[in-house]
PDB file of C-alpha atoms in Angstrom:
ATOM      1  CA  MET A1195      -0.086  -0.113  -0.178  1.00 92.00           C
ATOM      2  CA  ARG A1196       0.889   3.712  -0.684  1.00 96.00           C
ATOM      3  CA  VAL A1197       0.236   6.499   1.170  1.00 97.00           C
ATOM      4  CA  GLU A1198       0.118  10.185   0.505  1.00 98.00           C
ATOM      5  CA  ILE A1199      -0.789  12.925   2.546  1.00 98.00           C
ATOM      6  CA  ASP A1200      -2.447  15.983   1.257  1.00 98.00           C
ATOM      7  CA  ARG A1201      -0.693  18.931   3.582  1.00 96.00           C
ATOM      8  CA  ASP A1202      -2.879  21.598   2.184  1.00 97.00           C
ATOM      9  CA  LYS A1203      -5.888  19.962   3.443  1.00 98.00           C
ATOM     10  CA  CYS A1204      -4.440  18.814   6.493  1.00 98.00           C
ATOM     11  CA  ILE A1205      -6.299  20.657   9.644  1.00 98.00           C
ATOM     12  CA  GLY A1206      -3.931  18.914  12.548  1.00 98.00           C
ATOM     13  CA  ALA A1207      -6.819  17.137  14.135  1.00 98.00           C
ATOM     14  CA  ALA A1208      -4.326  14.279  14.913  1.00 98.00           C
ATOM     15  CA  ASP A1209      -7.060  11.779  14.604  1.00 98.00           C
ATOM     16  CA  CYS A1210      -4.430   9.341  12.253  1.00 98.00           C
ATOM     17  CA  LEU A1211      -2.191   9.508  15.218  1.00 96.00           C
ATOM     18  CA  GLU A1212      -4.648   7.847  17.750  1.00 97.00           C
ATOM     19  CA  GLU A1213      -5.211   5.088  15.076  1.00 97.00           C
ATOM     20  CA  ALA A1214      -1.470   4.717  13.911  1.00 98.00           C
ATOM     21  CA  PRO A1215       1.049   6.691  16.071  1.00 98.00           C
ATOM     22  CA  THR A1216       3.657   4.694  14.419  1.00 98.00           C
ATOM     23  CA  VAL A1217       2.739   5.590  10.801  1.00 98.00           C
ATOM     24  CA  PHE A1218       1.800   9.318  11.573  1.00 98.00           C
ATOM     25  CA  ASP A1219       3.230  12.328  13.690  1.00 98.00           C
ATOM     26  CA  LEU A1220       2.848  16.443  13.086  1.00 98.00           C
ATOM     27  CA  ASP A1221       5.191  18.247  12.223  1.00 98.00           C
ATOM     28  CA  SER A1222       6.409  21.876  13.771  1.00 98.00           C
ATOM     29  CA  PHE A1223       3.586  23.530  11.385  1.00 97.00           C
ATOM     30  CA  GLY A1224       0.923  21.131  13.021  1.00 98.00           C
ATOM     31  CA  LYS A1225       0.769  18.968  10.056  1.00 98.00           C
ATOM     32  CA  ALA A1226       0.666  15.223   9.407  1.00 98.00           C
ATOM     33  CA  ILE A1227       3.485  13.560   8.395  1.00 98.00           C
ATOM     34  CA  LEU A1228       4.617   9.669   7.194  1.00 97.00           C
ATOM     35  CA  LEU A1229       6.976   8.180   9.581  1.00 98.00           C
ATOM     36  CA  ASP A1230       6.637   4.413   8.739  1.00 97.00           C
ATOM     37  CA  PRO A1231       3.636   3.027   6.831  1.00 94.00           C
ATOM     38  CA  LYS A1232       4.915  -0.708   6.909  1.00 95.00           C
ATOM     39  CA  SER A1233       4.446  -0.818  10.592  1.00 97.00           C
ATOM     40  CA  VAL A1234       1.133  -1.636  10.847  1.00 97.00           C
ATOM     41  CA  ASP A1235      -1.486  -3.847   9.095  1.00 96.00           C
ATOM     42  CA  ASP A1236      -3.696  -2.724   5.913  1.00 95.00           C
ATOM     43  CA  GLU A1237      -6.815  -2.213   8.222  1.00 96.00           C
ATOM     44  CA  LYS A1238      -5.052  -0.291  10.792  1.00 97.00           C
ATOM     45  CA  LEU A1239      -3.859   2.067   7.993  1.00 96.00           C
ATOM     46  CA  LEU A1240      -7.125   2.394   6.458  1.00 97.00           C
ATOM     47  CA  ALA A1241      -8.648   3.002   9.614  1.00 98.00           C
ATOM     48  CA  ALA A1242      -5.991   5.871  10.354  1.00 98.00           C
ATOM     49  CA  ALA A1243      -7.201   7.423   6.636  1.00 98.00           C
ATOM     50  CA  ARG A1244     -10.841   7.046   7.353  1.00 98.00           C
ATOM     51  CA  SER A1245     -10.327   8.900  10.943  1.00 98.00           C
ATOM     52  CA  CYS A1246      -9.247  11.813   9.261  1.00 98.00           C
ATOM     53  CA  PRO A1247     -12.136  14.538   9.266  1.00 98.00           C
ATOM     54  CA  VAL A1248     -11.193  16.158   6.034  1.00 99.00           C
ATOM     55  CA  ASP A1249      -9.923  13.055   3.762  1.00 98.00           C
ATOM     56  CA  ALA A1250      -6.157  14.495   3.660  1.00 99.00           C
ATOM     57  CA  ILE A1251      -4.955  10.722   3.603  1.00 98.00           C
ATOM     58  CA  ALA A1252      -5.099   8.792   0.446  1.00 98.00           C
ATOM     59  CA  ILE A1253      -4.418   5.353   0.204  1.00 98.00           C
ATOM     60  CA  PHE A1254      -3.571   3.219  -2.839  1.00 98.00           C
ATOM     61  CA  ASP A1255      -3.050  -0.375  -3.185  1.00 96.00           C
ATOM     62  CA  ASP A1256       0.120  -1.807  -5.073  1.00 95.00           C
ATOM     63  CA  ASN A1257      -1.439  -1.577  -8.422  1.00 98.00           C
ATOM     64  CA  GLY A1258      -2.099   2.184  -7.779  1.00 97.00           C
ATOM     65  CA  ASN A1259      -5.658   2.055  -7.447  1.00 98.00           C
ATOM     66  CA  ARG A1260      -7.067   4.695  -4.847  1.00 98.00           C
ATOM     67  CA  LEU A1261      -8.353   2.671  -1.825  1.00 97.00           C
ATOM     68  CA  TYR A1262      -9.295   5.650   0.125  1.00 97.00           C
ATOM     69  CA  PRO A1263     -11.099   8.251  -0.279  1.00 96.00           C
TER      70      PRO A1263
END
């Protein structure tokens, strides 16, 4: 799976951190950054993306197909 964060959309709600703290963190601007997406299983990664209130996290499968949002 591939993860992309739209930093223009990110509002720093940090819901993704609660779902997957080894995958996401906030930078000094309060925007989500990617740490280690392989540190959790695919379901946890999708749950973290779904938790974002502004859909700033996109998840793609290994073939490049968008899984979320």
